[in-house]
Short mmCIF file of C-alpha atoms in Angstrom, two decimals:
data_model
loop_
_atom_site.label_atom_id
_atom_site.label_comp_id
_atom_site.label_asym_id
_atom_site.label_seq_id
_atom_site.Cartn_x
_atom_site.Cartn_y
_atom_site.Cartn_z
CA MET R 1 0.10 -0.07 0.36
CA GLY R 2 1.09 3.64 -0.45
CA SER R 3 1.38 6.05 1.93
CA ASN R 4 -2.12 6.95 1.60
CA GLY R 5 -3.54 3.36 1.97
CA LYS R 6 -3.76 2.93 -1.70
CA VAL R 7 -2.48 0.72 -4.10
CA PRO R 8 -0.48 2.98 -6.57
CA VAL R 9 -1.29 1.83 -9.96
CA TRP R 10 0.09 2.86 -13.39
CA LEU R 11 -2.20 1.62 -16.56
CA ASP R 12 -0.97 0.83 -19.82
CA CYS R 13 -3.76 0.14 -22.28
CA ASP R 14 -5.13 0.49 -26.14
CA PRO R 15 -8.89 1.25 -25.80
CA GLY R 16 -10.62 -0.38 -26.95
CA HIS R 17 -14.47 -0.66 -25.56
CA ASP R 18 -13.41 -3.35 -22.58
CA ASP R 19 -10.34 -1.04 -21.63
CA ALA R 20 -13.22 2.09 -20.96
CA PHE R 21 -14.15 -0.57 -18.01
CA ALA R 22 -10.41 -1.01 -17.08
CA ILE R 23 -9.78 2.68 -16.69
CA LEU R 24 -13.07 3.29 -14.46
CA LEU R 25 -11.91 0.39 -12.40
CA ALA R 26 -8.82 1.71 -11.78
CA ALA R 27 -10.00 5.43 -11.41
CA TYR R 28 -12.63 4.78 -8.90
CA HIS R 29 -11.29 1.79 -6.95
CA PRO R 30 -11.51 3.19 -3.41
CA SER R 31 -8.08 1.14 -2.60
CA MET R 32 -6.44 1.96 -6.06
CA GLU R 33 -4.79 5.45 -6.55
CA LEU R 34 -4.29 5.66 -10.32
CA LEU R 35 -1.16 7.34 -11.24
CA GLY R 36 -1.67 7.74 -14.79
CA ILE R 37 -1.95 6.16 -17.81
CA SER R 38 0.05 5.10 -21.01
CA THR R 39 -1.36 4.21 -24.27
CA VAL R 40 0.01 1.80 -26.96
CA HIS R 41 -0.93 0.60 -30.37
CA GLY R 42 -3.12 -2.70 -30.29
CA ASN R 43 -6.75 -2.55 -30.72
CA ALA R 44 -6.49 0.86 -32.97
CA SER R 45 -3.67 3.33 -33.93
CA LEU R 46 -1.70 4.52 -31.23
CA ALA R 47 -3.32 8.05 -31.89
CA ASN R 48 -6.66 6.62 -31.57
CA THR R 49 -5.90 4.41 -28.36
CA THR R 50 -4.42 8.09 -26.88
CA TRP R 51 -7.51 10.19 -27.79
CA ASN R 52 -10.13 7.40 -26.83
CA THR R 53 -8.13 7.38 -23.49
CA SER R 54 -8.23 11.06 -22.83
CA SER R 55 -11.94 10.97 -23.79
CA ILE R 56 -12.73 8.11 -21.49
CA LEU R 57 -11.11 10.07 -18.61
CA THR R 58 -13.38 13.08 -19.52
CA ALA R 59 -16.24 11.22 -19.78
CA ILE R 60 -15.67 9.33 -16.44
CA GLY R 61 -14.97 12.54 -14.80
CA LYS R 62 -11.41 12.36 -14.41
CA PRO R 63 -9.60 14.22 -17.00
CA ASP R 64 -6.80 15.63 -14.77
CA ILE R 65 -5.40 12.03 -15.00
CA PRO R 66 -1.99 12.21 -16.99
CA VAL R 67 -1.93 10.19 -20.23
CA TYR R 68 1.13 9.89 -22.16
CA SER R 69 1.42 8.17 -25.89
CA GLY R 70 3.77 5.21 -26.07
CA ALA R 71 4.72 2.92 -28.66
CA ALA R 72 3.27 2.93 -32.14
CA LYS R 73 4.23 -0.66 -33.08
CA GLY R 74 5.91 -3.50 -31.42
CA LEU R 75 9.48 -4.14 -30.94
CA ILE R 76 10.51 -5.92 -33.97
CA ARG R 77 7.13 -6.06 -35.72
CA PRO R 78 4.74 -3.60 -37.64
CA ALA R 79 1.44 -2.67 -35.94
CA VAL R 80 -1.55 -4.82 -36.21
CA HIS R 81 -5.22 -3.55 -35.15
CA ALA R 82 -8.43 -5.18 -34.07
CA ASP R 83 -10.91 -3.47 -36.46
CA ALA R 84 -12.92 -6.23 -36.99
CA ILE R 85 -13.78 -6.36 -33.07
CA HIS R 86 -13.31 -2.84 -32.00
CA GLY R 87 -14.20 -0.91 -34.99
CA GLU R 88 -11.28 1.51 -36.76
CA SER R 89 -11.41 3.92 -34.01
CA GLY R 90 -11.07 1.58 -31.23
CA LEU R 91 -14.40 2.48 -29.75
CA ASP R 92 -16.88 2.32 -32.31
CA GLY R 93 -20.80 1.80 -31.55
CA THR R 94 -21.32 5.29 -29.63
CA ARG R 95 -21.61 9.26 -30.02
CA LEU R 96 -21.47 9.85 -26.83
CA LEU R 97 -17.42 9.85 -26.20
CA PRO R 98 -16.68 13.41 -25.03
CA THR R 99 -14.05 15.75 -26.66
CA PRO R 100 -10.85 15.50 -24.05
CA LEU R 101 -10.83 18.27 -21.73
CA THR R 102 -7.26 17.70 -21.16
CA PRO R 103 -4.64 16.62 -23.78
CA PHE R 104 -2.28 14.06 -23.33
CA LYS R 105 1.24 14.83 -22.17
CA THR R 106 4.09 15.24 -25.17
CA GLU R 107 6.76 14.17 -22.86
CA PRO R 108 8.52 10.66 -23.52
CA CYS R 109 6.40 8.27 -22.06
CA ILE R 110 8.68 5.39 -20.72
CA PRO R 111 10.69 8.24 -18.33
CA ALA R 112 7.24 9.49 -17.33
CA ILE R 113 6.23 5.78 -16.35
CA ALA R 114 9.33 5.44 -14.11
CA ALA R 115 9.61 8.44 -12.81
CA ALA R 116 5.55 7.93 -11.01
CA LEU R 117 6.77 4.40 -9.96
CA PHE R 118 9.77 5.47 -8.43
CA LYS R 119 8.14 7.96 -6.43
CA THR R 120 6.15 5.29 -4.61
CA PRO R 121 7.51 3.48 -1.63
CA PRO R 122 9.21 0.39 -2.73
CA VAL R 123 6.95 -2.80 -3.15
CA THR R 124 3.86 -1.14 -3.44
CA ALA R 125 3.12 -0.11 -7.04
CA TRP R 126 1.55 -2.45 -9.55
CA VAL R 127 1.48 -2.01 -13.21
CA VAL R 128 -1.53 -3.03 -15.15
CA ALA R 129 -1.06 -3.80 -19.02
CA THR R 130 -4.32 -4.64 -20.77
CA GLY R 131 -2.78 -3.73 -24.46
CA ALA R 132 0.23 -5.00 -26.40
CA LEU R 133 3.31 -5.18 -24.20
CA THR R 134 5.62 -3.17 -26.02
CA ASN R 135 5.59 0.01 -23.90
CA ILE R 136 6.06 -2.40 -20.57
CA ALA R 137 8.74 -4.23 -22.04
CA LEU R 138 10.57 -0.93 -22.97
CA LEU R 139 10.14 0.43 -19.58
CA PHE R 140 11.99 -2.52 -17.78
CA GLN R 141 14.53 -2.86 -20.43
CA ALA R 142 15.26 0.60 -20.06
CA HIS R 143 15.23 0.49 -16.29
CA PRO R 144 16.20 -2.80 -15.09
CA GLU R 145 16.11 -1.61 -11.33
CA LEU R 146 12.00 -1.23 -11.57
CA ALA R 147 11.52 -4.82 -11.53
CA SER R 148 12.74 -4.93 -7.89
CA HIS R 149 11.22 -1.71 -6.77
CA ILE R 150 7.18 -2.60 -7.70
CA LYS R 151 4.88 -4.91 -5.89
CA GLY R 152 3.48 -6.50 -9.04
CA LEU R 153 2.50 -6.66 -12.69
CA SER R 154 -0.56 -7.85 -14.21
CA ILE R 155 -1.18 -8.55 -17.46
CA MET R 156 -4.33 -9.17 -19.84
CA GLY R 157 -2.83 -11.41 -22.44
CA GLY R 158 -2.83 -15.09 -23.02
CA ALA R 159 -4.92 -18.22 -23.80
CA LEU R 160 -4.01 -21.69 -22.40
CA GLY R 161 -6.87 -23.93 -23.80
CA SER R 162 -6.91 -27.87 -22.65
CA SER R 163 -9.95 -26.69 -20.29
CA PHE R 164 -7.93 -24.93 -17.89
CA THR R 165 -11.45 -23.18 -17.00
CA THR R 166 -15.20 -24.00 -18.12
CA ALA R 167 -14.92 -20.65 -19.72
CA PRO R 168 -16.41 -20.96 -24.00
CA MET R 169 -13.53 -19.87 -25.68
CA GLY R 170 -15.22 -19.11 -29.27
CA ILE R 171 -15.98 -21.00 -32.55
CA VAL R 172 -14.74 -19.65 -35.70
CA ASN R 173 -15.91 -21.32 -39.10
CA ASP R 174 -17.20 -24.28 -36.81
CA THR R 175 -14.08 -24.83 -35.22
CA SER R 176 -13.20 -24.53 -31.65
CA ARG R 177 -9.93 -22.27 -31.07
CA ILE R 178 -7.60 -21.51 -28.05
CA GLY R 179 -6.70 -17.84 -29.22
CA ASN R 180 -9.24 -15.40 -30.29
CA TYR R 181 -7.34 -13.15 -33.25
CA THR R 182 -5.58 -16.66 -34.34
CA PRO R 183 -6.48 -20.11 -33.44
CA TYR R 184 -3.84 -20.28 -31.05
CA ALA R 185 -3.34 -16.56 -29.73
CA GLU R 186 -4.70 -14.00 -28.21
CA PHE R 187 -4.16 -10.51 -29.51
CA ASN R 188 -2.49 -8.71 -26.65
CA ILE R 189 0.47 -11.39 -27.00
CA LEU R 190 0.26 -11.85 -30.81
CA VAL R 191 0.66 -8.31 -31.69
CA ASP R 192 4.43 -8.18 -29.81
CA PRO R 193 5.28 -11.67 -28.96
CA GLU R 194 8.96 -10.47 -28.23
CA ALA R 195 7.88 -7.90 -25.74
CA ALA R 196 5.59 -10.59 -23.99
CA SER R 197 8.65 -13.42 -24.06
CA PHE R 198 10.63 -10.53 -22.40
CA LEU R 199 8.42 -9.85 -19.42
CA LEU R 200 6.97 -13.49 -19.06
CA SER R 201 10.53 -15.07 -18.68
CA HIS R 202 12.06 -11.98 -16.87
CA PRO R 203 13.70 -13.59 -13.50
CA ILE R 204 12.28 -10.95 -11.07
CA LEU R 205 9.15 -9.89 -13.16
CA SER R 206 8.20 -13.37 -13.70
CA LEU R 207 7.73 -14.06 -9.73
CA LYS R 208 5.27 -11.07 -9.24
CA THR R 209 3.45 -11.22 -12.50
CA THR R 210 -0.56 -12.25 -12.71
CA LEU R 211 -1.16 -13.36 -15.92
CA ILE R 212 -5.25 -12.93 -16.95
CA PRO R 213 -5.83 -15.20 -20.25
CA LEU R 214 -8.92 -15.66 -22.29
CA ASP R 215 -9.62 -18.49 -20.17
CA VAL R 216 -10.39 -16.31 -17.28
CA THR R 217 -11.84 -13.25 -19.14
CA HIS R 218 -14.42 -15.51 -21.03
CA LEU R 219 -15.39 -16.43 -17.65
CA VAL R 220 -17.28 -12.95 -17.30
CA LEU R 221 -19.80 -12.29 -19.69
CA ALA R 222 -21.71 -9.06 -19.67
CA THR R 223 -25.26 -10.84 -20.24
CA LYS R 224 -28.12 -8.75 -20.64
CA ASP R 225 -28.73 -8.96 -17.36
CA VAL R 226 -25.53 -7.37 -16.55
CA GLN R 227 -26.09 -4.57 -19.55
CA GLU R 228 -29.25 -3.74 -17.69
CA MET R 229 -27.74 -3.52 -14.56
CA LEU R 230 -24.90 -1.29 -15.74
CA HIS R 231 -27.14 0.71 -17.42
CA TYR R 232 -29.48 1.70 -15.07
CA GLY R 233 -27.54 0.93 -12.09
CA LYS R 234 -29.04 -1.26 -8.67
CA THR R 235 -30.83 1.66 -7.08
CA ASN R 236 -33.00 2.30 -10.61
CA LEU R 237 -33.17 -1.39 -11.82
CA ASN R 238 -36.68 -1.50 -10.83
CA SER R 239 -37.51 2.37 -10.77
CA GLU R 240 -39.86 3.93 -13.02
CA GLU R 241 -38.78 7.59 -12.78
CA THR R 242 -37.20 9.42 -15.58
CA GLY R 243 -34.25 11.73 -15.27
CA SER R 244 -36.88 14.50 -15.21
CA GLY R 245 -39.96 13.32 -12.84
CA LYS R 246 -42.07 9.98 -12.72
CA GLY R 247 -44.75 8.58 -14.86
CA SER R 248 -43.16 8.15 -17.89
CA GLY R 249 -42.32 4.18 -17.84
CA LYS R 250 -38.75 4.85 -18.35
CA ARG R 251 -35.98 4.29 -15.76
CA LYS R 252 -33.50 7.12 -15.54
CA CYS R 253 -29.52 6.32 -16.23
CA SER R 254 -26.57 8.74 -16.92
CA VAL R 255 -24.97 9.79 -20.22
CA LEU R 256 -21.93 7.74 -18.93
CA ARG R 257 -24.00 4.52 -18.40
CA THR R 258 -25.62 4.91 -21.94
CA MET R 259 -22.42 5.42 -23.54
CA LEU R 260 -20.84 2.70 -21.61
CA LEU R 261 -24.18 0.46 -22.84
CA GLU R 262 -23.54 1.25 -26.23
CA LEU R 263 -19.77 -0.23 -26.28
CA LEU R 264 -21.30 -3.29 -24.60
CA LEU R 265 -23.92 -3.65 -27.37
CA PHE R 266 -21.16 -2.96 -30.30
CA ILE R 267 -19.02 -5.35 -28.93
CA ALA R 268 -21.87 -7.73 -27.93
CA LYS R 269 -22.44 -7.98 -31.62
CA THR R 270 -18.99 -8.59 -33.00
CA TYR R 271 -18.36 -11.12 -30.45
CA ALA R 272 -21.62 -13.12 -31.33
CA GLU R 273 -20.99 -12.91 -35.13
CA VAL R 274 -17.24 -13.51 -35.21
CA PHE R 275 -17.09 -15.94 -32.25
CA GLY R 276 -19.98 -17.30 -31.86
CA ILE R 277 -20.48 -15.90 -28.19
CA THR R 278 -23.97 -15.21 -27.95
CA ALA R 279 -24.57 -14.69 -24.23
CA GLY R 280 -22.42 -11.27 -23.94
CA PRO R 281 -19.06 -10.04 -24.56
CA PRO R 282 -16.10 -11.24 -22.42
CA LEU R 283 -15.16 -8.05 -20.33
CA HIS R 284 -11.37 -8.48 -20.77
CA ASP R 285 -9.25 -6.00 -19.15
CA PRO R 286 -10.80 -4.62 -15.90
CA LEU R 287 -10.10 -8.05 -14.75
CA ALA R 288 -6.29 -7.59 -14.87
CA VAL R 289 -7.10 -4.33 -12.74
CA ALA R 290 -9.06 -6.17 -10.45
CA ALA R 291 -6.59 -8.78 -9.84
CA LEU R 292 -3.85 -6.62 -7.97
CA LEU R 293 -6.49 -6.37 -5.09
CA ASP R 294 -5.87 -9.75 -4.18
CA SER R 295 -2.31 -8.59 -2.80
CA ILE R 296 -4.26 -6.08 -0.33
CA PRO R 297 -3.39 -7.59 3.20
CA GLY R 298 -7.11 -8.22 4.70
CA PHE R 299 -8.98 -8.35 1.02
CA ASN R 300 -11.21 -11.36 0.78
CA PRO R 301 -9.66 -12.85 -2.59
CA LEU R 302 -12.04 -12.37 -5.92
CA PHE R 303 -10.02 -14.97 -7.63
CA GLN R 304 -8.92 -18.41 -7.46
CA ASP R 305 -5.41 -19.44 -8.10
CA TYR R 306 -6.19 -23.23 -7.52
CA LEU R 307 -7.79 -26.26 -8.71
CA GLN R 308 -8.03 -27.79 -5.37
CA PRO R 309 -8.52 -25.70 -2.28
CA GLY R 310 -5.18 -25.54 -0.35
CA HIS R 311 -2.93 -25.77 -3.26
CA ARG R 312 -1.58 -22.78 -4.70
CA GLU R 313 -0.89 -23.17 -8.28
CA ARG R 314 2.09 -21.25 -10.00
CA TYR R 315 3.18 -21.46 -13.79
CA ALA R 316 5.95 -20.74 -16.27
CA VAL R 317 4.96 -19.08 -19.23
CA LYS R 318 6.73 -19.24 -22.63
CA VAL R 319 5.60 -17.59 -25.76
CA ILE R 320 6.18 -18.93 -28.90
CA THR R 321 7.72 -15.93 -31.18
CA GLU R 322 8.63 -18.13 -34.28
CA GLY R 323 6.62 -17.00 -37.16
CA THR R 324 4.83 -14.03 -38.70
CA HIS R 325 1.54 -12.27 -38.07
CA ALA R 326 0.52 -13.52 -41.61
CA GLU R 327 1.59 -17.07 -41.18
CA ALA R 328 -0.36 -17.04 -37.61
CA LEU R 329 -3.57 -15.64 -39.19
CA ALA R 330 -3.40 -18.63 -42.09
CA GLY R 331 -2.77 -21.21 -39.21
CA GLU R 332 0.67 -21.69 -40.27
CA ALA R 333 2.37 -20.74 -37.36
CA GLN R 334 1.57 -20.65 -33.69
CA THR R 335 2.98 -17.60 -32.93
CA GLY R 336 2.02 -15.48 -29.83
CA ARG R 337 0.91 -18.84 -28.43
CA THR R 338 1.30 -18.92 -24.61
CA VAL R 339 2.10 -22.36 -23.57
CA ALA R 340 1.78 -22.76 -19.41
CA THR R 341 3.87 -25.08 -17.19
CA LEU R 342 2.46 -25.80 -14.01
CA LEU R 343 5.35 -25.51 -11.24
CA ASP R 344 5.94 -27.61 -8.10
CA GLU R 345 3.87 -26.68 -5.49
CA GLY R 346 5.50 -24.02 -3.38
CA GLU R 347 7.64 -22.81 -6.00
CA ASP R 348 7.20 -19.02 -7.22
CA GLY R 349 5.92 -18.40 -10.72
CA ILE R 350 3.40 -16.50 -12.64
CA ARG R 351 -0.13 -16.55 -11.17
CA ILE R 352 -3.00 -17.59 -13.13
CA PRO R 353 -5.91 -18.16 -11.64
CA ARG R 354 -8.76 -20.39 -12.38
CA GLY R 355 -11.70 -18.60 -11.71
CA LEU R 356 -13.04 -15.77 -9.74
CA ASP R 357 -16.20 -14.56 -7.97
CA VAL R 358 -18.00 -12.79 -10.89
CA ARG R 359 -21.04 -11.26 -9.05
CA ARG R 360 -18.40 -9.48 -6.78
CA PHE R 361 -16.87 -8.48 -9.70
CA TRP R 362 -19.96 -6.84 -11.59
CA ASP R 363 -20.34 -5.36 -8.37
CA MET R 364 -17.14 -3.63 -8.14
CA ILE R 365 -17.91 -2.30 -11.43
CA GLU R 366 -21.00 -0.77 -10.63
CA ASP R 367 -19.82 0.87 -7.63
CA CYS R 368 -17.05 2.77 -9.57
CA LEU R 369 -19.84 3.59 -11.83
CA VAL R 370 -22.01 5.23 -9.26
CA ARG R 371 -18.73 7.39 -7.66
CA ALA R 372 -18.18 8.50 -11.67
CA ASP R 373 -21.90 9.66 -11.65
CA GLU R 374 -21.65 11.26 -8.32
CA VAL R 375 -18.48 13.43 -9.66
CA ASN R 376 -20.11 14.03 -12.83
CA ALA R 377 -23.24 15.08 -11.07
CA LYS R 378 -21.30 17.87 -9.35
CA LYS R 379 -20.17 19.40 -12.58
#
């Protein structure tokens, strides 16, 4: 914990519909202090992910959180974007995104992240990465001493398969798959597998890393009931009030909630069409933010990092870097695949949860939405 009793957090992201919820959670959870956000190539171009981040911060009433623009492509590979899922802008599906009130910082990204983290007490801060891992690899390559200074690294990325969880992994062309962007690879790892390999094999970082793969995120689907709860809020779910009074038969909701619902509906459509997941879209990225809460002393764990209670699991993770993006898309290479090996019980390694309390997670998101609505209402 930091000196203020909160966990210092740096978020690296590529908004991205689910990134919007990751930003909301990091900005408003009462146990977190969001130090800043860096943007990276991924779901959309760097220019778009940077604008999207600043817009989301304005939408949730946190425009003063600093935003730094990072890497526009991988360490050694060209950029790849997820237009089929997130649209060209990265946040297609709504016209309610506001113009950012605060421009992003023009200072170089990596020194800014390092400076913010080194200002925190030793072994208190978390780095959360929910996009391509280029920025974070560059950060620890430029500042190797930072690996010992931080408390942990939480990554949304990877896909294991082999029934690691009971989550639906998606079907493309009538064929079940492990990955999302390719048959074997999850998008964040695929777009810069060299960066992922560096981080997940790092002798210090790998002992303090939590990896949240598709196997976990696909357990958390934004079903119609969840969509309705997030749109109207728990307190208004059964209300017949409007924003201007009673009697119209409509329930009231904020502009922020409507915007987030529209984003969910857009990605629900693309997930149904592309992956055959029709119950609702998985909400990947905020899970990587939520995962750090389990490190807080006295916090009732949200995630289960075991198959059998009392038998904690840790893993070594290898990233396949051979092959090109084109070969991986064609099924000719397994580029970006994450291969996890269970370590002997008691040995330290990468934490990969087997499951989580899904209801508690959605309650966290709703609580943060309530706080954001309260801040916006005071404007």
